[in-house]
PDB file of C-alpha atoms in Angstrom:
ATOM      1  CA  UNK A  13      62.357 -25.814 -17.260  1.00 55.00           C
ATOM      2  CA  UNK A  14      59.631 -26.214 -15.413  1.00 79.00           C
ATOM      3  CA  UNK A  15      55.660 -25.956 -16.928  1.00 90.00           C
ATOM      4  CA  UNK A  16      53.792 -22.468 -16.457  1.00 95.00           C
ATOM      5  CA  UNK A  17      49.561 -22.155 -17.076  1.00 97.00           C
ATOM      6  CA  UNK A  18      47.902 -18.966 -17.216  1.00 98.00           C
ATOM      7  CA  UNK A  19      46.019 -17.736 -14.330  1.00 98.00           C
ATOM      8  CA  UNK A  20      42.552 -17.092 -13.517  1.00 98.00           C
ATOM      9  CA  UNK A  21      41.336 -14.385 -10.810  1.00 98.00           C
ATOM     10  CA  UNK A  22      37.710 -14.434 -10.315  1.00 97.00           C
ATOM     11  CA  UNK A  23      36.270 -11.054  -8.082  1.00 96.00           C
ATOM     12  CA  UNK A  24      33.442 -11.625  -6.040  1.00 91.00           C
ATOM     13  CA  UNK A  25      31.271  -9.789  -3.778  1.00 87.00           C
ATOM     14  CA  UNK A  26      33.172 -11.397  -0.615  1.00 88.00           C
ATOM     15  CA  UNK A  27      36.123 -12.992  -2.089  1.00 94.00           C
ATOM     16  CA  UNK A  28      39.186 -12.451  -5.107  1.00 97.00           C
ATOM     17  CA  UNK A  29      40.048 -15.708  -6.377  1.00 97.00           C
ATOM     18  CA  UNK A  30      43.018 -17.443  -8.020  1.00 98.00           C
ATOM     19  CA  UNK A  31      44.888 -20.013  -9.454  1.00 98.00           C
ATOM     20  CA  UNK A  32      46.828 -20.953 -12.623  1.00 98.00           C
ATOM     21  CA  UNK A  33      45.207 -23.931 -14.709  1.00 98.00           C
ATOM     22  CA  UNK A  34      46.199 -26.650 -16.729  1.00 97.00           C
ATOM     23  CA  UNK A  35      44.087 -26.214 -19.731  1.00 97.00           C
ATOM     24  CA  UNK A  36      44.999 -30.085 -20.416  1.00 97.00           C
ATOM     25  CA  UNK A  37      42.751 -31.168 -18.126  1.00 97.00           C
ATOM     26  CA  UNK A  38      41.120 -27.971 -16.690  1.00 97.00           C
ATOM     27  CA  UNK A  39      42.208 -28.224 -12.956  1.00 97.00           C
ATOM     28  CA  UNK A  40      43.986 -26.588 -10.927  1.00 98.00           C
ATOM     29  CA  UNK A  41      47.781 -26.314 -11.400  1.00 97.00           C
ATOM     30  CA  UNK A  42      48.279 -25.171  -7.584  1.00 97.00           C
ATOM     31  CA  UNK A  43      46.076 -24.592  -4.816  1.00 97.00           C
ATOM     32  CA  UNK A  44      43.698 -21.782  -4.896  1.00 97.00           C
ATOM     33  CA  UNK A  45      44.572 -18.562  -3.499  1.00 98.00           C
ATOM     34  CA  UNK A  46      41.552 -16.396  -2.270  1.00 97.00           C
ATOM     35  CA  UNK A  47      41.844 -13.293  -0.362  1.00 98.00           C
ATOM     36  CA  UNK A  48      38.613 -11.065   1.455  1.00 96.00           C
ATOM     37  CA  UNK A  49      37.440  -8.457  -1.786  1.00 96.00           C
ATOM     38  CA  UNK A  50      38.446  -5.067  -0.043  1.00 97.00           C
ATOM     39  CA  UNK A  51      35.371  -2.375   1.491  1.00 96.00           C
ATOM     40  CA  UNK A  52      34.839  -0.704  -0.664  1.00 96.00           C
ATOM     41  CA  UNK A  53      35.801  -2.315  -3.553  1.00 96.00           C
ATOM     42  CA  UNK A  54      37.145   0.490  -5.745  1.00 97.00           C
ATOM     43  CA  UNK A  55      39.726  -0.013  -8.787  1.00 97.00           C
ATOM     44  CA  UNK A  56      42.470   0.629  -6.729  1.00 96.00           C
ATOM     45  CA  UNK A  57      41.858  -1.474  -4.106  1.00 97.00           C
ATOM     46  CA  UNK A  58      40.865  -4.385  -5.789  1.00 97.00           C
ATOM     47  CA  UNK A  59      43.792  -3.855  -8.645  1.00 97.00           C
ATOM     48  CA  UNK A  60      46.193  -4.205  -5.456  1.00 97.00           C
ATOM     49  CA  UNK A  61      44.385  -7.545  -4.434  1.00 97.00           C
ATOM     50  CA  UNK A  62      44.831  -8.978  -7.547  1.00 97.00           C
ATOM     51  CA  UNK A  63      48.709  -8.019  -7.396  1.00 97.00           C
ATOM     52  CA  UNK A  64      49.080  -9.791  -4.732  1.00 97.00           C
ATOM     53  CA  UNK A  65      47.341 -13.367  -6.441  1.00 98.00           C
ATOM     54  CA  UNK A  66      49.569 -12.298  -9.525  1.00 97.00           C
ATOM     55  CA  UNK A  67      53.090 -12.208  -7.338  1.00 97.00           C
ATOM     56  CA  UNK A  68      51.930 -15.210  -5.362  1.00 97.00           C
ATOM     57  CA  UNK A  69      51.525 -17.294  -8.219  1.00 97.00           C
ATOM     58  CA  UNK A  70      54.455 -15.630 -10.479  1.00 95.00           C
ATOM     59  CA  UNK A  71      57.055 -18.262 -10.563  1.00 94.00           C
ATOM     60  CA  UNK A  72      54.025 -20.706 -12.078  1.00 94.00           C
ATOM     61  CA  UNK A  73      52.799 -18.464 -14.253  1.00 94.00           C
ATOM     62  CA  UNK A  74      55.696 -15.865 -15.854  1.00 89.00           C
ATOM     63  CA  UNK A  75      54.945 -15.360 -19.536  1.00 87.00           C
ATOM     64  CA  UNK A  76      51.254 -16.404 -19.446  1.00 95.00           C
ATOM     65  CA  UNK A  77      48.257 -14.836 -20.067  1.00 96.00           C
ATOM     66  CA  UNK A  78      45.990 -13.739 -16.937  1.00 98.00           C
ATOM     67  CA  UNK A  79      41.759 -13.747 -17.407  1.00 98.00           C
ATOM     68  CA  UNK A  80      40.178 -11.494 -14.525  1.00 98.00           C
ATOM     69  CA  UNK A  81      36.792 -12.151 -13.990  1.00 98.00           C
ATOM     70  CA  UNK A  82      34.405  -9.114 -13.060  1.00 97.00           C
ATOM     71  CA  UNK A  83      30.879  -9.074 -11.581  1.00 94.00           C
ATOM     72  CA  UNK A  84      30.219  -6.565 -14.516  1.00 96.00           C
ATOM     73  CA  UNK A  85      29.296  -5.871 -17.957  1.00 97.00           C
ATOM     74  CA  UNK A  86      32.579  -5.697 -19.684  1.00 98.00           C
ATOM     75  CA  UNK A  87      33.164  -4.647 -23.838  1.00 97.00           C
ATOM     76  CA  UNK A  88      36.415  -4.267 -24.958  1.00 96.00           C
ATOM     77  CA  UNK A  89      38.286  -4.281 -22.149  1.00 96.00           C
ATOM     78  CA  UNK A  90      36.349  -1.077 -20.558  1.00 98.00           C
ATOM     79  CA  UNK A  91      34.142  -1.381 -17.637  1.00 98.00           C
ATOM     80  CA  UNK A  92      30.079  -0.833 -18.732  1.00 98.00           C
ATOM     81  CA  UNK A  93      28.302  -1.376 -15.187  1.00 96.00           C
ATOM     82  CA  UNK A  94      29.161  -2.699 -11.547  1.00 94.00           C
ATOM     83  CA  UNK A  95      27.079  -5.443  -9.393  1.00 85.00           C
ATOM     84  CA  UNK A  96      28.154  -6.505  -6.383  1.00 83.00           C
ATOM     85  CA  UNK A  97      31.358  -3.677  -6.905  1.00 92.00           C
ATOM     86  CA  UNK A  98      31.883  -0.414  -6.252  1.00 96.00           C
ATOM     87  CA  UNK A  99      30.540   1.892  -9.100  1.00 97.00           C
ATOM     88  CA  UNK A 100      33.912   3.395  -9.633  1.00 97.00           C
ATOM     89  CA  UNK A 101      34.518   0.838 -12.054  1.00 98.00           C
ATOM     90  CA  UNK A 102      32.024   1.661 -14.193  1.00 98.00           C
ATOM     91  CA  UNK A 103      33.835   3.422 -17.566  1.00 98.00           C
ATOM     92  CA  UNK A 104      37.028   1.745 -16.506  1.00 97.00           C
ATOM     93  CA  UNK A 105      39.308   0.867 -18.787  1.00 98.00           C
ATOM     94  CA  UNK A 106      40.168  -2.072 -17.030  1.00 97.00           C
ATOM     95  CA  UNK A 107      42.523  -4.025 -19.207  1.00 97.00           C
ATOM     96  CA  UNK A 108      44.746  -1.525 -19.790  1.00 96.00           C
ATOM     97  CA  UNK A 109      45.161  -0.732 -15.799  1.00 96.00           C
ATOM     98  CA  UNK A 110      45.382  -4.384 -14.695  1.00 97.00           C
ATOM     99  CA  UNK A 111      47.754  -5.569 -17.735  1.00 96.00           C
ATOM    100  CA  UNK A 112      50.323  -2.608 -16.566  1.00 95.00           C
ATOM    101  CA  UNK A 113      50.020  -3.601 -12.805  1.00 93.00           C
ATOM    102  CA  UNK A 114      50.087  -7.331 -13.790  1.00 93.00           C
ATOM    103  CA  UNK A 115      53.175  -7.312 -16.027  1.00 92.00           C
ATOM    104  CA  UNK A 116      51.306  -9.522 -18.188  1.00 93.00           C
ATOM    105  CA  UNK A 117      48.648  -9.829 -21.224  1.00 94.00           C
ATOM    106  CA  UNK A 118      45.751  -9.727 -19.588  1.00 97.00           C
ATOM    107  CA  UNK A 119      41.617  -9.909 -20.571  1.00 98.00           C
ATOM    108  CA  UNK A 120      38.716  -8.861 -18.391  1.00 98.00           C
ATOM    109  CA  UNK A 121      35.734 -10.745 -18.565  1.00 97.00           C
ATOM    110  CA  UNK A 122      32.273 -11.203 -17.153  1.00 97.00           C
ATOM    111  CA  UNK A 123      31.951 -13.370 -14.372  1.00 96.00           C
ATOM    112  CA  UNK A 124      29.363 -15.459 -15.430  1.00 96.00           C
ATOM    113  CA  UNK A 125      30.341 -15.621 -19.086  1.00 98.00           C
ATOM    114  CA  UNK A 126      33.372 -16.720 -17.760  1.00 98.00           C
ATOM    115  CA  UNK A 127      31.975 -19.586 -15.356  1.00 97.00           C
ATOM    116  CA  UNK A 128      30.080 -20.013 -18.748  1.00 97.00           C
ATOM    117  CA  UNK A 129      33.073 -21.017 -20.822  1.00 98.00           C
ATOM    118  CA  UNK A 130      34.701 -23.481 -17.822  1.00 98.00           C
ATOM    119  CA  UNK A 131      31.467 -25.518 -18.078  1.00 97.00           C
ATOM    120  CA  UNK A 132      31.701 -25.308 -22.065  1.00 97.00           C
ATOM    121  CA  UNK A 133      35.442 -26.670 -21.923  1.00 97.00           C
ATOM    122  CA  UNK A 134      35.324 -28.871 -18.783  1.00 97.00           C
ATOM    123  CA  UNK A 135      31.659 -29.101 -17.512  1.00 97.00           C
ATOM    124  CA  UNK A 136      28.579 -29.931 -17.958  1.00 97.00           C
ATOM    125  CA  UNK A 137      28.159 -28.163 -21.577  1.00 96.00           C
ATOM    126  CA  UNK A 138      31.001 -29.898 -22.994  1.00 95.00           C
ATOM    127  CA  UNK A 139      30.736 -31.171 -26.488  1.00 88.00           C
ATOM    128  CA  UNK A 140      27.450 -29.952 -26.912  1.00 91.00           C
ATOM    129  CA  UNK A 141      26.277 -28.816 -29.751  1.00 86.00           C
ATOM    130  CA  UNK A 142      23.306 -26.175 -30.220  1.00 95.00           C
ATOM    131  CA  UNK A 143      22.598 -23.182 -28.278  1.00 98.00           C
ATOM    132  CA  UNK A 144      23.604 -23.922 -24.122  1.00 98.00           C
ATOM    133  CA  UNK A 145      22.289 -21.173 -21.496  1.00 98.00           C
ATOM    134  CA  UNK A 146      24.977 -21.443 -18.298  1.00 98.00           C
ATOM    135  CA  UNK A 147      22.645 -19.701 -15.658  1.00 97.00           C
ATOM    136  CA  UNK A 148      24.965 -18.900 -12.338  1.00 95.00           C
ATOM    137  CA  UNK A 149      22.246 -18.550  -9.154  1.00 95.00           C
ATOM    138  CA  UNK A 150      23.840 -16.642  -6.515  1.00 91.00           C
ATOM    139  CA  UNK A 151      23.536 -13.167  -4.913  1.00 87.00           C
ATOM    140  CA  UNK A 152      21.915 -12.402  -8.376  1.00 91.00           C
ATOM    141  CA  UNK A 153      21.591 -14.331 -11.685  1.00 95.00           C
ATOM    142  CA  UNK A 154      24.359 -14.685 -14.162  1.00 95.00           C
ATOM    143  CA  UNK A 155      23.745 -15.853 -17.604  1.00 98.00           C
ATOM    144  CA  UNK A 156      26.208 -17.294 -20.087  1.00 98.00           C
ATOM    145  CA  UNK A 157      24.996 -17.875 -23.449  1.00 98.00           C
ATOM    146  CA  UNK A 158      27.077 -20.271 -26.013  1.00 98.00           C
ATOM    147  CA  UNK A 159      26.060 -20.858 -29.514  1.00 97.00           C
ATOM    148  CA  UNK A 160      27.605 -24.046 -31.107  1.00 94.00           C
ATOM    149  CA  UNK A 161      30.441 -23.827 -28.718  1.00 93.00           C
ATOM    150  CA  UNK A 162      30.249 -19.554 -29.308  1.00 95.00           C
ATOM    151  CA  UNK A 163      30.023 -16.791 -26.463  1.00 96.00           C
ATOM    152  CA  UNK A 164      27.569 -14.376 -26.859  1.00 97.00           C
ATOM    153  CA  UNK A 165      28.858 -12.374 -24.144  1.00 97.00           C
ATOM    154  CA  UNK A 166      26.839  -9.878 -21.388  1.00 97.00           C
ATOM    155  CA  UNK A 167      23.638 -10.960 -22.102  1.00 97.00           C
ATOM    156  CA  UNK A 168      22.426  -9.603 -18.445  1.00 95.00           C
ATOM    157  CA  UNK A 169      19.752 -12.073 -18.437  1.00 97.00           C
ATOM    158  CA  UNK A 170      18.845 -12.116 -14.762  1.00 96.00           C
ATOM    159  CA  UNK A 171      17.842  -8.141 -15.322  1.00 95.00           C
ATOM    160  CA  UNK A 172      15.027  -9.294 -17.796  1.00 97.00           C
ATOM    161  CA  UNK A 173      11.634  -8.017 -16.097  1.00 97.00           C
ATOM    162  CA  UNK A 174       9.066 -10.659 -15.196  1.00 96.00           C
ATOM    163  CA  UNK A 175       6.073  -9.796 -14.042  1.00 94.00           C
ATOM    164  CA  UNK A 176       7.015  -5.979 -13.143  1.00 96.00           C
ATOM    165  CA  UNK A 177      10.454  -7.284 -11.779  1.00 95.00           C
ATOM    166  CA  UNK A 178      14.130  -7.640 -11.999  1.00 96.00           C
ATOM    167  CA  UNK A 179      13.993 -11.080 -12.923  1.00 97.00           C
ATOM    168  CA  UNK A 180      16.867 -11.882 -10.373  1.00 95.00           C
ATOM    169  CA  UNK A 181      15.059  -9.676  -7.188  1.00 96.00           C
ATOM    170  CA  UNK A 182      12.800 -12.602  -7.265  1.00 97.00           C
ATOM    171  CA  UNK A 183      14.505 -16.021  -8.369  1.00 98.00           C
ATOM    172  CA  UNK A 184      18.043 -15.607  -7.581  1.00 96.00           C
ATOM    173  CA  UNK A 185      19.149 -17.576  -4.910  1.00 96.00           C
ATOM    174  CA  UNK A 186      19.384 -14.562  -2.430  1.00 94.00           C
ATOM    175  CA  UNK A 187      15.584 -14.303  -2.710  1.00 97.00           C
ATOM    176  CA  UNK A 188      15.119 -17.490  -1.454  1.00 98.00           C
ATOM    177  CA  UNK A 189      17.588 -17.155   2.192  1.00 97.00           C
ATOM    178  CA  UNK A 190      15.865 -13.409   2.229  1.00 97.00           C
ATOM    179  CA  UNK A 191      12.404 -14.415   2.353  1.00 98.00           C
ATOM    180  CA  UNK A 192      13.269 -18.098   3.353  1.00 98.00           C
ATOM    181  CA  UNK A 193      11.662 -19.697   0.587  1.00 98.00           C
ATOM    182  CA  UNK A 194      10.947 -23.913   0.496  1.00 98.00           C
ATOM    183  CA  UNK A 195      12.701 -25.429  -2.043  1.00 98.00           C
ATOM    184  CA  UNK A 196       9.381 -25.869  -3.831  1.00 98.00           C
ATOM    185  CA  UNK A 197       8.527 -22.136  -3.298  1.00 98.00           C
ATOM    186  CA  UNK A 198      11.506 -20.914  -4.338  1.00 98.00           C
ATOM    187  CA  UNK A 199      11.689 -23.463  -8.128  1.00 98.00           C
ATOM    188  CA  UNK A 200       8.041 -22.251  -8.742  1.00 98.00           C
ATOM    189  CA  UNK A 201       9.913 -19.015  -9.215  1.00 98.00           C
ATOM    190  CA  UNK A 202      12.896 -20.034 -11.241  1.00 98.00           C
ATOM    191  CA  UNK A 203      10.112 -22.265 -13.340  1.00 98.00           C
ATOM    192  CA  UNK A 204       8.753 -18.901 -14.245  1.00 98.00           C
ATOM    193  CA  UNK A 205      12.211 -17.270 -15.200  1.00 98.00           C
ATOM    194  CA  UNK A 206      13.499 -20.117 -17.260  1.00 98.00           C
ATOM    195  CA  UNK A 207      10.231 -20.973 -19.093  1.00 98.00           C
ATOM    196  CA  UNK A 208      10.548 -16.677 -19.920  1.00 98.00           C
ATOM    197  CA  UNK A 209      13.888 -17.489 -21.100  1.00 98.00           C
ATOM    198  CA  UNK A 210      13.433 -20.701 -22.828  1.00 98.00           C
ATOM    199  CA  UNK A 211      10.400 -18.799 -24.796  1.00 97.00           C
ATOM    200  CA  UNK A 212      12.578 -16.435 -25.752  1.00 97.00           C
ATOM    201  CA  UNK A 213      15.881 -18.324 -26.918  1.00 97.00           C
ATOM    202  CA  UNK A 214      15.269 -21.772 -27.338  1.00 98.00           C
ATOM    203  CA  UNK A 215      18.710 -23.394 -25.653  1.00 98.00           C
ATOM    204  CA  UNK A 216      19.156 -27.187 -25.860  1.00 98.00           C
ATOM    205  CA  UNK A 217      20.426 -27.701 -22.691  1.00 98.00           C
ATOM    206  CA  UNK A 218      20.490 -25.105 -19.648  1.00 98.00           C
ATOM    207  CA  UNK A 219      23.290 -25.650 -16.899  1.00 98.00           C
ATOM    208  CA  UNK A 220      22.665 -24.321 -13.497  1.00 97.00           C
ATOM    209  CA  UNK A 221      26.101 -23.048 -11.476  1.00 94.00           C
ATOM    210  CA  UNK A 222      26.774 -21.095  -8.300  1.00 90.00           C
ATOM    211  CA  UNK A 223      27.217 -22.303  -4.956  1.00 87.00           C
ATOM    212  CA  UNK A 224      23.109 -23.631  -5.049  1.00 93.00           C
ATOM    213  CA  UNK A 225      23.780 -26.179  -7.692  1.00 92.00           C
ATOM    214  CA  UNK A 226      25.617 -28.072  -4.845  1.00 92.00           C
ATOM    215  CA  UNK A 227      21.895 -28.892  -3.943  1.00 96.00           C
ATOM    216  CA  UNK A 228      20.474 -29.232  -7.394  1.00 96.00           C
ATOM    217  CA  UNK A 229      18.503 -32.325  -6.441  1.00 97.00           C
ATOM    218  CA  UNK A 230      16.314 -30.145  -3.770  1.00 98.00           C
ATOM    219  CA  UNK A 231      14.943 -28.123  -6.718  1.00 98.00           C
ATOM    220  CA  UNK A 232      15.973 -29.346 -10.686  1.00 98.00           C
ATOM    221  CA  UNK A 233      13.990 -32.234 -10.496  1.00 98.00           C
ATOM    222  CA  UNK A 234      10.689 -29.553 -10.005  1.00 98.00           C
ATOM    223  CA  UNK A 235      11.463 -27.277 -12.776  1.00 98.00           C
ATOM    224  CA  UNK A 236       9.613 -28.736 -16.183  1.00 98.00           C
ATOM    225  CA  UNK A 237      11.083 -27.411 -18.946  1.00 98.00           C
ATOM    226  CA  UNK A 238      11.389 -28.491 -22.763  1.00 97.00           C
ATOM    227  CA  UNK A 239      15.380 -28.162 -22.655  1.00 97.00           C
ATOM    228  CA  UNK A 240      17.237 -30.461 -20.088  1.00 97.00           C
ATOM    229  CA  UNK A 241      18.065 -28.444 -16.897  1.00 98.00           C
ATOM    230  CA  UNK A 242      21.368 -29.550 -15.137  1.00 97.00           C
ATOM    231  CA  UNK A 243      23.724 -28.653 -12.423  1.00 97.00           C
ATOM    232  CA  UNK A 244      26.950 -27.514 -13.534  1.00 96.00           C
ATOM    233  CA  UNK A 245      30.417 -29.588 -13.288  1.00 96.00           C
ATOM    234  CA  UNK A 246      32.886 -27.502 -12.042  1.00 95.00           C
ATOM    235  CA  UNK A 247      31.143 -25.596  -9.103  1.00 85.00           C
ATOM    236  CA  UNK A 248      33.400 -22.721  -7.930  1.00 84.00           C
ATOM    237  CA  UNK A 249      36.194 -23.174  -9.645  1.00 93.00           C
ATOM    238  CA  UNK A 250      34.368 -22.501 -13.210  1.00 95.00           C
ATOM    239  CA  UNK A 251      35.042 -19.006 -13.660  1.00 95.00           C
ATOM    240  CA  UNK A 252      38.917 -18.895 -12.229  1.00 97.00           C
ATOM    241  CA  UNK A 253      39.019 -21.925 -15.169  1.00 98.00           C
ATOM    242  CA  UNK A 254      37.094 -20.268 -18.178  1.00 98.00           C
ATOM    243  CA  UNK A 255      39.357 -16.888 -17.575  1.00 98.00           C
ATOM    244  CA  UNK A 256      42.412 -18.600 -17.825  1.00 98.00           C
ATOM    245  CA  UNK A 257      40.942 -20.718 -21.145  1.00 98.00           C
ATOM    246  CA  UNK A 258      39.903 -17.600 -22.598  1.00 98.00           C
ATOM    247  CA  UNK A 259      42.640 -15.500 -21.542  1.00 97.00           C
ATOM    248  CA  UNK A 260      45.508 -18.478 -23.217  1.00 97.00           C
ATOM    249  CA  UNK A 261      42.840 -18.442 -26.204  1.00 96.00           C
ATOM    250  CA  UNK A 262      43.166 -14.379 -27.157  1.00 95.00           C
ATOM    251  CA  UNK A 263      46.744 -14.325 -26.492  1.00 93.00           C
ATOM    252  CA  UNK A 264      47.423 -17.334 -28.785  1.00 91.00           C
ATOM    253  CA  UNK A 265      45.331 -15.678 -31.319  1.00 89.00           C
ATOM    254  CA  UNK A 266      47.343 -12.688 -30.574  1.00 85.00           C
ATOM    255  CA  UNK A 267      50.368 -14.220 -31.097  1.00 82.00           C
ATOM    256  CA  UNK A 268      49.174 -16.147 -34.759  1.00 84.00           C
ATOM    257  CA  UNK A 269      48.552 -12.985 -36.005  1.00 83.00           C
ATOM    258  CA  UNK A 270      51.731 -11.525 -35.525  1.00 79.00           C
ATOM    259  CA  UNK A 271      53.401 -14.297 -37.411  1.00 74.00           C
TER     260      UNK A 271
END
C-alpha cells in the first residue's frame, strides 16, 4: 500500500495552492499544484478551485486530513473577515462547506498563522523556546504569534494603527513597489512597526516570511531591534506546510478522543 500525507491548499490573492506533505520531513510529497484564484473570488468559486487541487491530488492523499489556508480571520471554522477575498466569505461557515465538497476532515485556517506554524515545525522558529512573532510581508502584513511552541491565532497585527495608520498601508511590502520606496526608506518604516510591536509583546525572536524575505539581506540587517529579526526558512511553501501539520494534528486529536 502505498504512503498518503495530508494536503495543504493555501488561497491567495492571485493564486490557490497545493500539495500533500510529508510531515517527516516537512516537504513536499508531490509537486505543487497552483491554479489562478477565480474573479471574483466568492465561496463558490473558490470551493470549486480547491476541488479540483483535492481530486488532483486524491490518490496521494485518500483518508487524510486537508488544512485550507484563508487570507481571513477564521474562529471555529466560520469565516470573521475577508482580505484580499471577496466579502462573501465573511460569516461563512467554511469548514463545514469545504469538508462536504472535499470528502474529507478538513480545518480552515489563517494564512499567516498557518505560514506561522510551517516555520515553527520546519523553519526558522524551530525549537525555539519563548514567545516567536512570524510576520508575513506581502500585499499586507500577516502576523503569527507562537508562545512556547503555542498559536495564538488571528492576532491581525498588521491592522494595529501607527501613527494615524493601518500599520500595513504603510510598511507592508506593497507600500514599498507603490510608492517605490529604497530599501532603506522602506526598513525605516518596518523599524517603526516592529519596535511598536516588540513594545508591546516582547517576542524572542521575530521571523520575517513572504515573497520579500527572498531579499532579507537588502533590509534585516537595518532594522535594530532587541529580539533577533530573521528571514523565514520555508519561503512559499510555509503555509501549504503548516495547514497540512495542523490539519494531521486536529484530526489525530480527533481520533484519540474517540478511543
Amino acid at each position: 500500500m502505498s504512503a498518503t500525507y495530508p494536503l495543504g491548499i493555501d488561497v491567495g490573492g492571485s493564486g490557490i495552492k497545493g500539495a500533500p506533505v510529508d510531515l517527516a520531513t516537512g516537504q513536499f510529497a508531490d509537486d505543487r499544484l497552483r491554479i489562478e484564484t477565480p474573479q471574483p473570488s466568492t465561496p463558490a468559486a473558490v470551493t470549486e478551485v480547491i476541488a479540483q487541487i483535492v481530486e488532483h491530488f486524491e490518490d496521494k492523499i485518500k483518508g487524510e486530513a486537508i488544512g485550507i489556508t484563508l487570507p481571513a480571520v477564521v474562529t471555529h471554522g466560520i469565516v470573521r473577515t475577508a482580505a484580499n477575498i471577496d466579502p462573501g466569505w465573511i460569516g461563512m461557515a467554511a469548514e463545514e462547506m469545504l469538508s462536504a465538497k472535499a470528502g474529507h476532515p478538513v480545518t480552515v485556517i489563517n494564512d499567516a498563522d498557518a505560514a506561522g506554524v510551517g516555520e515553527l515545525h520546519y523553519g526558522a522558529a524551530r525549537d525555539h523556546e519563548g514567545v516567536v512573532l512570524v510576520s508575513t510581508l506581502g500585499t499586507g502584513i500577516g502576523s503569527a504569534l507562537l508562545s512556547e511552541g503555542a498559536l495564538v491565532p488571528n492576532t491581525e497585527l498588521g491592522h494595529l494603527e501607527i501613527d494615524g495608520h493601518d500599520a500595513e498601508h504603510k510598511a507592508a511590502d506593497s507600500a514599498r513597489d507603490r510608492e517605490d520606496l529604497s530599501w532603506e526608506k522602506w526598513a525605516g518604516r518596518l523599524q517603526r512597526y516592529y519596535s511598536h510591536v516588540e513594545d508591546l509583546l516582547w517576542p524572542d525572536l521575530i521571523v520575517v516570511g513572504g515573497g520579500v524575505s527572498k531579499k532579507a539581506d537588502k533590509f534585516l540587517p537595518l532594522l535594530h531591534l532587541r529580539a533577533p529579526i530573521v528571514a523565514a526558512q520555508l519561503e512559499n511553501a510555509a503555509g501549504i506546510v503548516g495547514a497540512a501539520w495542523l490539519a494531521d494534528a486536529r484530526a489525530k486529536s480527533a481520533a484519540a478522543k474517540k478511543k
